[in-house]
């Protein structure tokens, strides 16, 4: 593709001979890609030319996208209002609702009878929803919420397993102009409680339980634990039935969804609220450097524009694709690329309820075969876990319909990349290694189907996006030098603030290198301008792609009566990417023992959720601290890795 993408077509044709590492996309794919169609339309013959135009005229580019992928009730007056940085506004004056774009317009147009969602339960039962079906379900759920007093501007917490009702509930909330705050169904009491309280949710939607690995996740019990502690706040808990096992219902507070839905009038159409582009759409909590989780706020207009645009160009969605993102809708990946993106584009997608290796490690591949999946978007940790079972398992399934693969959540190690490419993609399917964050809302650095790939690199920024790698002093880092990953200009799907704490928003993202958005990741750029994300530089640990704060783990530990002080660090782990290791100073009267170690691990799991359970607990007499008393986690990390204590990158601070 030397003539089209600015890079040569095959390794053999790559005549400077120094980079046999490039993997080139099939010419067919490049030729028919959405991104090349757009480049041609704009009069360019390569992606690079198109990209250059998009960053020279970002407002023209985004405005073009805003008219192409979404419909507006009323047109916007201004593309970007940057008069009060870092509080940027996009598409001001426009009226819009993502539910119109994701559901209403399809259900009342040519996609009416197209399958939108295929849901497979862990037991293998399949449910299909057309766009028309989803419209009915979303209306019903919205009517139920309305009957419980939910209205524009309210926050509703959703705590469910991976069931269709999770998607439907989110859409129903946004339909009414309220905001959802989805808490991942693997989190426990503390995490759920702090999110309900911070968001001030009067209504909580949960389930009786969820199925995972043939076991019931006790969603309702956990919800009770959280809501009982917020009794003054939470007025209503709506319970979706999934498992049917016995649960306690709190009279006057808890109501079954199916009973509410059967009441008269609930099947009537429910109007979709016309929102201002900058009205809040949802909160999603994420771990940061301190114990208090941050409620990241996304708004109605820019978010949906960038989500639809990135999905269209990166995953090249075509009308007959069957797309499968394996994430949970409770994370940003699921928000953007399960609930909103695919539906806005009128795609058909698969959601699988359960564990990847239930009842055996071929489950995912059987799902892909059964529904003729053409695009899989997953996480490195899952690839590594499934790789362990060998090539013979995926070989039993027909994966010939696959045409694109994706990766997200952490850097993908080249070995896992190559396995994914060779065994799952059968050397035919390029891997879209998408770098982005809960904060960014949508892809920022990512290949597209025309990009020559290097295993482990997210390649280059998306159209309209400018990034850089800077030193601590704000100077461009040299080629191949580690530095801070920054975004240079505002983008439509950026977070607008941290809920209730605009100062923290400014401080966290915009103060380290004034004028730039600092992502909290270290990265480097190679001779081809390809980005290599190294990992977090703050006190966030990525465990199996999940983002956990050291401070949250520490506060869970010190909530146990035996613990006086605690420190948590992340150390490399073969499958999980990173694992949590902790150091604990016991209170007087407690002695180290295996039993106590087990008890503390369980305690963290109970407070935060099983993913946060520490890999190890070391009982120590003291912890290294700065003069001001801050625990020096980097020293603990250096010791654990056998590195000289003073010889860590300055970025680690
Ligand atoms: C990491 C997930 C390398 C990174 C969408 C980022 C990645 C954090 C990649 C955000 C990738 C995500 N390559 N690292 N392709 N994608 N990350 O908010 O450290 O859960 O800052 O959003 O994940 O995690 P979050």
XYZ file of C-alpha atoms and ligand atoms in Angstrom:
678
model
C 0.000 0.000 0.000
C 2.937 2.318 -0.485
C 0.785 4.503 -2.672
C -2.203 4.556 -0.355
C -1.217 4.487 3.262
C 2.227 5.960 3.024
C 3.732 2.637 4.014
C 4.656 -0.373 1.942
C 2.413 -3.315 1.338
C 4.368 -6.328 2.430
C 7.420 -7.005 4.498
C 9.369 -7.987 1.379
C 8.601 -4.666 -0.262
C 9.775 -2.779 2.772
C 13.084 -2.016 1.246
C 15.023 -0.247 3.946
C 15.047 -3.714 5.483
C 15.116 -2.543 9.068
C 11.564 -3.202 10.161
C 10.406 -6.675 9.355
C 8.102 -6.171 12.334
C 5.378 -4.459 10.291
C 2.190 -6.418 9.670
C 0.289 -5.168 6.647
C -3.482 -5.248 6.223
C -4.974 -7.203 3.326
C -5.285 -4.955 0.288
C -8.967 -5.866 -0.110
C -9.675 -4.568 3.373
C -7.803 -1.326 2.783
C -9.519 -0.804 -0.539
C -13.034 -1.202 0.857
C -12.442 0.397 4.224
C -14.697 3.148 5.528
C -11.673 5.308 6.160
C -10.404 5.079 2.571
C -13.885 5.863 1.284
C -13.839 9.013 3.381
C -10.304 9.922 2.299
C -11.291 9.581 -1.365
C -14.398 11.636 -0.798
C -12.210 14.392 0.633
C -9.841 14.142 -2.320
C -6.972 12.331 -0.572
C -5.336 9.094 -1.526
C -3.756 8.171 1.798
C -4.833 8.096 5.408
C -1.843 10.267 6.272
C -3.078 13.073 4.000
C -6.550 12.798 5.458
C -5.110 12.902 8.971
C -3.060 16.015 8.221
C -6.161 17.770 6.943
C -8.162 16.661 10.008
C -5.693 18.133 12.487
C -5.260 21.327 10.538
C -9.043 21.768 10.494
C -10.269 19.837 13.525
C -13.488 21.815 13.804
C -14.358 21.186 10.168
C -13.592 17.534 10.645
C -15.683 17.134 13.810
C -18.483 19.185 12.399
C -18.539 16.938 9.357
C -18.740 13.933 11.683
C -21.486 15.546 13.749
C -23.712 15.842 10.708
C -22.828 12.440 9.268
C -23.293 10.025 12.152
C -25.939 11.582 14.358
C -29.173 13.489 13.970
C -29.876 16.698 15.856
C -33.267 17.983 16.974
C -31.856 21.481 16.560
C -28.522 22.392 14.950
C -25.549 23.535 17.022
C -24.301 27.109 16.737
C -20.653 26.598 17.583
C -18.432 23.541 17.120
C -16.008 24.267 19.955
C -16.244 26.838 22.698
C -12.754 27.134 24.163
C -13.273 30.435 25.938
C -12.838 28.938 29.415
C -10.174 26.216 29.347
C -10.038 23.474 30.518
C -13.843 23.619 30.614
C -14.411 23.078 26.924
C -17.804 22.844 25.270
C -18.705 21.176 22.008
C -21.605 21.692 19.625
C -23.180 24.336 21.805
C -26.761 25.239 21.097
C -27.452 21.826 19.540
C -30.312 19.652 20.780
C -29.777 15.931 20.749
C -30.327 12.620 22.513
C -28.232 9.525 21.919
C -31.333 7.351 22.350
C -32.852 8.930 19.290
C -29.689 8.088 17.358
C -29.187 4.624 18.826
C -32.796 3.422 18.931
C -35.636 5.660 17.767
C -34.391 6.475 14.292
C -33.521 2.833 13.541
C -36.750 1.458 14.959
C -38.641 3.832 12.713
C -36.505 3.383 9.623
C -35.014 0.684 7.403
C -33.235 -1.033 10.321
C -36.508 -1.656 12.132
C -36.378 -5.446 11.802
C -32.624 -5.759 11.856
C -31.196 -7.662 14.808
C -29.501 -5.160 17.091
C -28.550 -7.421 19.952
C -27.944 -11.131 20.275
C -27.553 -12.084 23.894
C -26.215 -15.474 24.887
C -26.614 -16.595 28.465
C -23.919 -18.552 30.226
C -26.130 -21.632 29.893
C -26.268 -21.164 26.114
C -29.746 -19.732 25.697
C -29.947 -16.992 23.028
C -32.240 -13.964 22.945
C -32.448 -11.679 19.935
C -33.672 -8.099 19.940
C -34.380 -6.175 16.755
C -34.199 -2.395 16.796
C -38.008 -2.397 17.001
C -37.861 -4.731 20.020
C -35.321 -2.528 21.735
C -37.526 0.489 21.223
C -40.366 -1.302 23.005
C -38.112 -2.456 25.859
C -36.471 0.932 26.329
C -39.845 2.683 26.346
C -41.151 0.269 28.947
C -38.140 0.664 31.195
C -38.289 4.433 30.812
C -41.987 4.452 31.737
C -41.224 2.407 34.834
C -38.483 4.822 35.872
C -40.759 7.762 35.235
C -43.454 6.148 37.374
C -40.844 6.071 40.166
C -40.185 9.768 39.816
C -37.015 9.702 37.713
C -36.678 12.869 35.667
C -34.210 14.977 33.717
C -30.992 15.650 35.615
C -31.432 12.831 38.187
C -28.654 10.318 38.743
C -29.632 6.654 38.696
C -27.142 4.010 39.836
C -27.189 0.746 37.885
C -25.636 -2.385 39.369
C -26.396 -5.408 37.208
C -24.730 -8.407 35.615
C -24.225 -8.690 31.855
C -27.882 -9.008 30.877
C -29.836 -7.182 28.168
C -31.633 -5.210 30.889
C -28.346 -3.479 31.680
C -28.212 -2.022 28.178
C -31.945 -1.303 28.202
C -31.810 0.413 31.604
C -28.955 2.679 30.538
C -30.817 3.709 27.396
C -34.032 4.241 29.367
C -32.303 6.539 31.846
C -30.759 8.645 29.108
C -34.066 8.697 27.231
C -35.569 10.574 30.186
C -32.639 12.977 30.295
C -31.393 11.506 33.562
C -27.795 10.381 34.092
C -26.702 6.818 34.666
C -23.925 5.884 37.004
C -23.184 2.268 36.231
C -21.195 0.341 38.792
C -19.521 -2.782 37.481
C -21.285 -5.917 38.789
C -17.975 -7.289 40.085
C -17.560 -4.490 42.604
C -18.558 -4.927 46.226
C -20.335 -3.048 48.967
C -17.882 -0.242 49.624
C -17.296 0.624 46.006
C -21.038 0.600 45.299
C -21.880 2.593 48.415
C -19.349 5.367 47.766
C -20.559 5.729 44.173
C -24.239 5.885 45.152
C -23.469 8.552 47.736
C -21.151 10.660 45.590
C -23.667 10.675 42.744
C -26.607 11.222 45.151
C -28.759 8.580 43.467
C -32.253 8.254 44.849
C -32.986 5.287 42.628
C -30.830 2.188 42.250
C -31.392 -0.534 39.665
C -30.022 -3.954 40.511
C -30.700 -7.653 39.945
C -31.526 -10.591 42.186
C -28.236 -12.082 41.047
C -26.012 -12.690 38.052
C -24.556 -15.844 36.550
C -20.783 -16.147 36.325
C -18.924 -19.465 36.130
C -22.143 -21.261 36.942
C -22.294 -19.484 40.280
C -24.645 -16.775 41.408
C -23.177 -13.326 42.024
C -25.275 -12.005 44.916
C -26.074 -8.622 43.430
C -29.041 -7.925 45.680
C -27.200 -8.782 48.901
C -24.382 -6.457 47.945
C -26.836 -3.746 46.962
C -28.544 -4.100 50.329
C -25.200 -3.730 52.081
C -24.540 -0.525 50.183
C -28.048 0.938 50.274
C -28.653 0.188 53.955
C -25.741 2.499 54.655
C -27.349 5.191 52.506
C -30.862 4.806 53.859
C -31.557 8.556 53.938
C -30.715 8.887 50.297
C -31.988 5.868 48.381
C -35.770 5.813 48.071
C -36.236 3.060 45.559
C -34.390 -0.105 44.544
C -35.693 -1.667 41.325
C -34.803 -5.341 41.064
C -34.459 -7.129 37.718
C -35.090 -10.859 37.979
C -32.415 -13.053 36.471
C -31.552 -16.003 38.711
C -34.900 -16.385 40.465
C -33.237 -17.499 43.705
C -34.536 -16.279 47.044
C -33.569 -12.774 48.008
C -34.787 -10.369 50.649
C -37.031 -7.518 49.479
C -37.079 -4.488 51.720
C -40.752 -3.430 52.006
C -41.427 0.125 50.896
C -38.070 0.431 49.175
C -37.543 -2.532 46.842
C -39.780 -3.324 43.881
C -39.469 -5.962 41.176
C -38.958 -4.566 37.701
C -41.258 -7.134 36.082
C -44.088 -6.226 38.437
C -43.692 -2.519 37.788
C -43.488 -3.189 34.049
C -46.799 -5.095 34.135
C -48.688 -2.109 35.526
C -51.104 -0.317 33.178
C -49.662 2.258 30.828
C -46.083 0.983 30.896
C -46.213 -0.168 27.265
C -47.083 3.274 25.962
C -44.545 5.216 23.899
C -42.278 7.403 26.023
C -40.895 10.615 24.594
C -37.138 10.959 24.220
C -36.010 14.084 26.051
C -34.379 16.710 23.850
C -31.108 17.542 25.558
C -28.637 20.354 25.119
C -25.362 19.120 23.667
C -23.605 20.056 26.918
C -26.213 18.612 29.295
C -24.714 15.808 31.394
C -25.320 12.311 30.051
C -23.616 9.983 32.517
C -21.182 9.561 35.363
C -18.646 6.797 35.424
C -16.462 6.357 38.469
C -12.838 5.483 38.143
C -9.877 5.055 40.410
C -7.419 7.841 40.835
C -4.527 8.676 43.090
C -6.603 9.207 46.205
C -9.084 6.971 47.963
C -12.174 8.819 46.786
C -13.302 7.525 43.386
C -13.723 10.174 40.732
C -17.082 10.579 39.022
C -16.115 11.411 35.467
C -18.796 13.391 33.730
C -19.617 12.999 30.054
C -22.109 15.100 28.165
C -24.694 14.487 25.465
C -23.355 15.884 22.190
C -19.606 15.482 21.760
C -19.512 12.074 23.385
C -21.841 10.437 20.912
C -20.242 12.118 17.910
C -16.770 10.814 18.680
C -17.957 7.365 19.749
C -19.838 6.819 16.480
C -17.011 8.272 14.386
C -14.249 6.185 15.943
C -16.235 2.965 15.728
C -17.103 3.590 12.087
C -13.530 4.238 10.986
C -11.542 2.000 13.328
C -13.696 -1.119 13.320
C -14.946 -0.342 9.839
C -18.522 -1.281 10.726
C -20.521 -2.396 7.676
C -24.234 -3.261 7.553
C -23.645 -7.034 7.591
C -20.997 -7.137 10.304
C -21.593 -9.082 13.490
C -19.638 -7.198 16.102
C -18.695 -8.512 19.518
C -17.084 -6.464 22.247
C -16.418 -8.751 25.194
C -16.228 -5.963 27.774
C -18.815 -5.370 30.436
C -21.253 -2.534 29.763
C -20.304 -1.321 33.249
C -16.936 -0.038 32.025
C -16.291 2.780 29.608
C -15.485 0.269 26.862
C -18.949 -1.160 27.266
C -20.604 2.261 27.480
C -19.003 3.535 24.291
C -18.552 0.394 22.246
C -21.453 -1.831 23.317
C -24.309 0.359 24.416
C -23.921 3.478 22.305
C -21.503 3.089 19.372
C -22.803 -0.056 17.665
C -26.438 0.943 18.115
C -25.857 4.438 16.742
C -24.331 2.836 13.645
C -27.265 0.421 13.308
C -25.006 -2.608 13.740
C -25.721 -6.146 14.893
C -23.825 -7.140 18.013
C -23.351 -10.043 20.371
C -23.259 -9.875 24.154
C -22.242 -12.949 26.113
C -23.291 -13.112 29.732
C -20.751 -15.317 31.392
C -17.157 -16.370 31.895
C -14.830 -16.921 28.897
C -13.906 -20.427 29.930
C -17.296 -21.716 31.013
C -17.941 -24.594 30.566
C -14.599 -24.947 28.769
C -11.948 -22.673 27.257
C -13.519 -22.956 23.791
C -16.606 -21.010 24.847
C -15.682 -17.689 23.260
C -14.755 -19.302 19.989
C -17.998 -21.254 19.982
C -19.903 -17.982 20.455
C -17.960 -16.441 17.561
C -18.708 -19.421 15.318
C -22.365 -19.715 16.281
C -23.263 -16.132 15.431
C -20.818 -15.623 12.569
C -18.923 -12.911 14.422
C -16.855 -10.722 12.065
C -15.216 -8.382 14.597
C -13.967 -9.222 18.102
C -12.891 -6.476 20.471
C -11.336 -7.708 23.705
C -8.583 -7.161 26.274
C -4.980 -8.418 26.422
C -5.607 -10.191 29.710
C -8.287 -12.341 28.074
C -6.032 -13.076 25.112
C -3.253 -14.193 27.452
C -5.617 -16.347 29.487
C -7.035 -18.103 26.423
C -3.603 -18.434 24.814
C -2.554 -20.610 27.729
C -4.949 -23.314 26.606
C -3.121 -23.678 23.300
C -3.903 -23.474 19.596
C -5.911 -26.688 19.368
C -8.965 -25.261 21.115
C -9.691 -22.321 18.801
C -8.791 -24.601 15.853
C -11.938 -26.628 16.583
C -14.141 -23.685 15.641
C -14.877 -21.950 12.387
C -13.497 -18.442 12.777
C -13.352 -17.760 9.049
C -15.902 -14.932 9.196
C -13.614 -12.804 11.366
C -12.122 -9.825 9.576
C -10.931 -7.475 12.325
C -9.737 -7.871 15.902
C -9.337 -5.341 18.663
C -7.532 -4.862 21.950
C -7.979 -2.398 24.804
C -7.250 -1.775 28.457
C -3.493 -2.155 28.783
C -0.480 -2.580 26.559
C -0.685 -5.882 24.705
C 2.555 -7.791 24.929
C 3.900 -8.786 21.488
C 3.687 -12.499 22.252
C -0.037 -12.288 22.996
C -0.518 -10.006 19.976
C 1.107 -12.542 17.649
C -0.924 -15.408 19.033
C -4.146 -13.425 18.664
C -3.160 -12.463 15.111
C -2.044 -15.938 14.041
C -4.443 -18.259 15.825
C -7.637 -16.229 16.147
C -7.257 -13.872 13.192
C -5.590 -16.539 11.048
C -3.154 -13.907 9.775
C -5.999 -12.250 7.944
C -7.361 -9.870 10.559
C -5.511 -6.736 11.598
C -5.595 -5.939 15.315
C -6.918 -2.531 16.331
C -4.959 -1.796 19.504
C -6.997 1.149 20.755
C -5.537 3.458 23.388
C -8.053 5.540 25.289
C -9.460 6.090 28.784
C -12.661 6.528 30.737
C -11.719 10.210 30.586
C -11.342 10.354 26.820
C -14.685 8.628 26.193
C -13.566 7.253 22.840
C -10.482 6.074 20.915
C -7.564 8.514 20.812
C -4.601 6.540 19.485
C -5.506 3.619 17.290
C -4.754 1.915 14.022
C -7.433 1.731 11.353
C -7.798 -0.949 8.677
C -5.212 0.753 6.449
C -2.464 0.937 9.091
C 0.655 -1.245 8.942
C 0.873 -2.676 12.451
C 3.613 -3.320 14.970
C 2.695 -5.737 17.755
C 2.317 -3.804 20.992
C 1.919 -0.331 19.507
C -1.371 1.535 19.244
C 0.240 3.199 16.218
C -0.925 6.809 15.752
C -3.601 9.262 16.867
C -7.091 9.084 15.401
C -8.377 11.664 12.921
C -8.722 15.098 14.486
C -6.605 14.117 17.515
C -3.125 15.408 18.273
C -0.990 13.750 20.921
C 2.604 14.073 22.027
C 5.151 12.600 24.405
C 6.672 15.272 26.640
C 9.345 15.446 29.308
C 8.518 16.588 32.848
C 9.558 20.064 31.687
C 7.046 20.007 28.868
C 9.585 19.594 26.072
C 9.090 16.985 23.359
C 10.765 13.747 24.447
C 13.355 12.400 22.048
C 12.636 9.521 19.724
C 12.321 6.308 21.730
C 12.599 8.229 25.011
C 10.031 7.671 27.740
C 7.860 10.633 28.585
C 4.372 11.742 29.533
C 1.595 11.020 27.096
C -0.456 14.158 26.441
C -3.308 15.273 24.229
C -2.666 18.669 22.733
C -6.152 19.939 21.944
C -9.666 19.379 23.274
C -11.702 16.594 21.653
C -15.474 16.113 21.520
C -15.846 13.071 23.830
C -13.546 14.375 26.553
C -14.709 14.316 30.158
C -16.068 17.721 31.127
C -15.288 17.598 34.823
C -15.093 15.434 37.915
C -18.573 15.416 39.385
C -18.825 17.987 42.126
C -15.107 18.784 42.024
C -14.030 20.971 39.099
C -10.792 21.870 40.915
C -9.788 18.237 41.074
C -10.498 17.965 37.349
C -8.186 20.887 36.602
C -5.552 19.689 38.996
C -5.549 16.047 37.872
C -5.526 16.498 34.128
C -4.481 20.023 33.229
C -1.942 21.255 35.768
C 1.086 19.002 35.374
C 1.900 20.425 31.943
C -0.217 23.549 31.560
C -2.120 23.695 28.293
C -2.000 19.934 27.754
C -4.205 17.110 28.888
C -1.948 14.669 30.759
C -3.280 11.171 30.533
C -1.396 9.649 33.460
C 0.412 7.226 31.153
C 4.062 6.993 30.213
C 4.769 6.425 26.541
C 7.419 6.697 23.869
C 7.367 7.328 20.164
C 9.514 5.482 17.664
C 11.125 6.496 14.396
C 7.830 6.024 12.512
C 5.935 8.203 14.926
C 4.256 5.129 16.417
C 3.231 5.412 20.051
C 4.131 2.757 22.605
C 2.179 3.143 25.823
C 4.198 1.866 28.745
C 1.696 2.120 31.559
C 0.403 4.237 34.396
C 2.610 6.731 36.143
C 0.203 7.504 38.954
C -1.072 5.344 41.777
C -3.367 3.368 39.546
C -2.820 -0.343 39.031
C -4.220 -2.068 35.968
C -5.195 -5.583 37.036
C -6.511 -7.665 34.144
C -7.284 -4.349 32.473
C -9.329 -3.133 35.448
C -8.297 0.139 36.926
C -7.755 0.059 40.684
C -6.343 2.743 42.938
C -3.627 1.828 45.420
C -5.363 4.157 47.886
C -8.635 2.231 47.592
C -6.914 -1.084 48.299
C -5.074 0.489 51.224
C -8.210 1.946 52.730
C -9.959 -1.425 52.393
C -7.059 -3.018 54.292
C -7.009 -0.475 57.109
C -10.744 -0.906 57.575
C -9.866 -4.323 59.052
C -9.326 -4.201 62.837
C -5.923 -5.937 62.619
C -4.373 -3.383 60.262
C -2.657 -0.194 61.371
C -1.145 0.868 58.057
C -0.991 -0.532 54.556
C 0.646 0.095 51.190
C -0.279 -1.420 47.829
C 1.814 -1.648 44.681
C 1.424 -3.281 41.273
C 3.977 -5.801 40.055
C 4.080 -7.474 36.645
C 1.988 -10.627 36.323
C 2.021 -13.038 33.426
C -1.741 -13.212 32.920
C -3.142 -10.175 34.674
C -0.616 -7.682 33.340
C -0.171 -6.402 36.877
C -1.074 -7.875 40.239
C -1.598 -6.150 43.578
C 1.006 -6.734 46.266
C 0.496 -5.244 49.687
C 2.513 -4.435 52.786
C 0.775 -4.324 56.128
C 1.744 -3.049 59.574
C -0.366 -4.825 62.181
C -1.923 -3.221 65.209
C -0.622 -4.200 68.602
C -1.987 -7.507 69.755
C -2.101 -9.056 66.270
C 0.461 -11.528 65.008
C 1.294 -12.370 61.399
C -0.103 -15.740 60.287
C -1.277 -17.495 57.135
C -4.811 -17.374 58.460
C -4.654 -13.631 58.960
C -3.190 -13.187 55.487
C -6.085 -15.137 53.989
C -8.563 -13.229 56.052
C -7.173 -9.882 54.875
C -7.201 -10.954 51.227
C -10.837 -11.966 51.614
C -11.626 -8.755 53.416
C -10.355 -6.631 50.519
C -12.302 -8.840 48.113
C -15.441 -8.332 50.147
C -15.027 -4.567 50.437
C -13.947 -3.837 46.880
C -14.737 -6.883 44.784
C -12.840 -10.049 43.838
C -10.616 -8.314 41.258
C -9.040 -6.230 44.011
C -8.032 -9.201 46.161
C -4.268 -8.822 46.695
C -1.883 -11.356 45.247
C 0.299 -11.151 48.341
C 0.307 -9.603 51.782
C 3.638 -9.032 53.505
C 3.614 -8.204 57.192
C 6.238 -5.537 57.812
C 7.392 -3.539 60.838
C 7.552 -0.225 58.928
C 7.016 1.431 55.539
C 9.341 3.786 53.652
C 7.934 7.309 53.832
C 8.769 10.808 52.758
C 9.346 13.412 55.448
C 5.777 14.548 55.062
C 4.614 11.013 55.747
C 3.648 9.926 52.243
C 4.301 6.252 51.616
C 6.988 5.814 48.964
C 5.430 3.086 46.902
C 8.147 3.334 44.306
C 10.712 2.281 46.865
C 8.606 -0.737 47.778
C 8.299 -1.539 44.114
C 12.018 -1.232 43.473
C 12.762 -3.504 46.410
C 10.259 -6.079 45.232
C 11.723 -6.055 41.748
C 15.283 -6.192 43.062
C 16.115 -2.801 41.531
C 18.295 -0.170 43.161
C 15.998 2.002 45.243
C 17.232 5.280 43.910
C 17.414 4.153 40.344
C 13.804 4.364 39.267
C 12.645 6.571 36.436
C 11.736 10.010 37.736
C 8.364 9.424 36.112
C 7.531 6.906 38.784
C 7.078 9.609 41.383
C -4.563 1.794 29.724
C -10.020 1.812 29.241
C -1.972 0.526 26.364
C -3.832 3.109 29.910
C -10.522 2.166 27.832
C -4.966 4.088 30.151
C -3.952 1.079 27.401
C -5.914 3.251 30.976
C -4.660 0.803 26.206
C -7.340 3.706 30.918
C -3.924 0.340 25.072
C -6.058 1.485 27.728
N -2.591 0.232 25.203
N -2.620 0.942 27.467
N -4.512 0.030 23.925
N -5.971 1.071 26.454
N -4.852 1.485 28.311
O -10.085 4.268 32.063
O -3.008 2.997 31.041
O -10.267 1.740 32.257
O -4.568 5.245 30.833
O -10.162 2.914 30.056
O -5.782 1.939 30.417
O -8.151 2.786 31.575
P -9.722 2.927 31.566
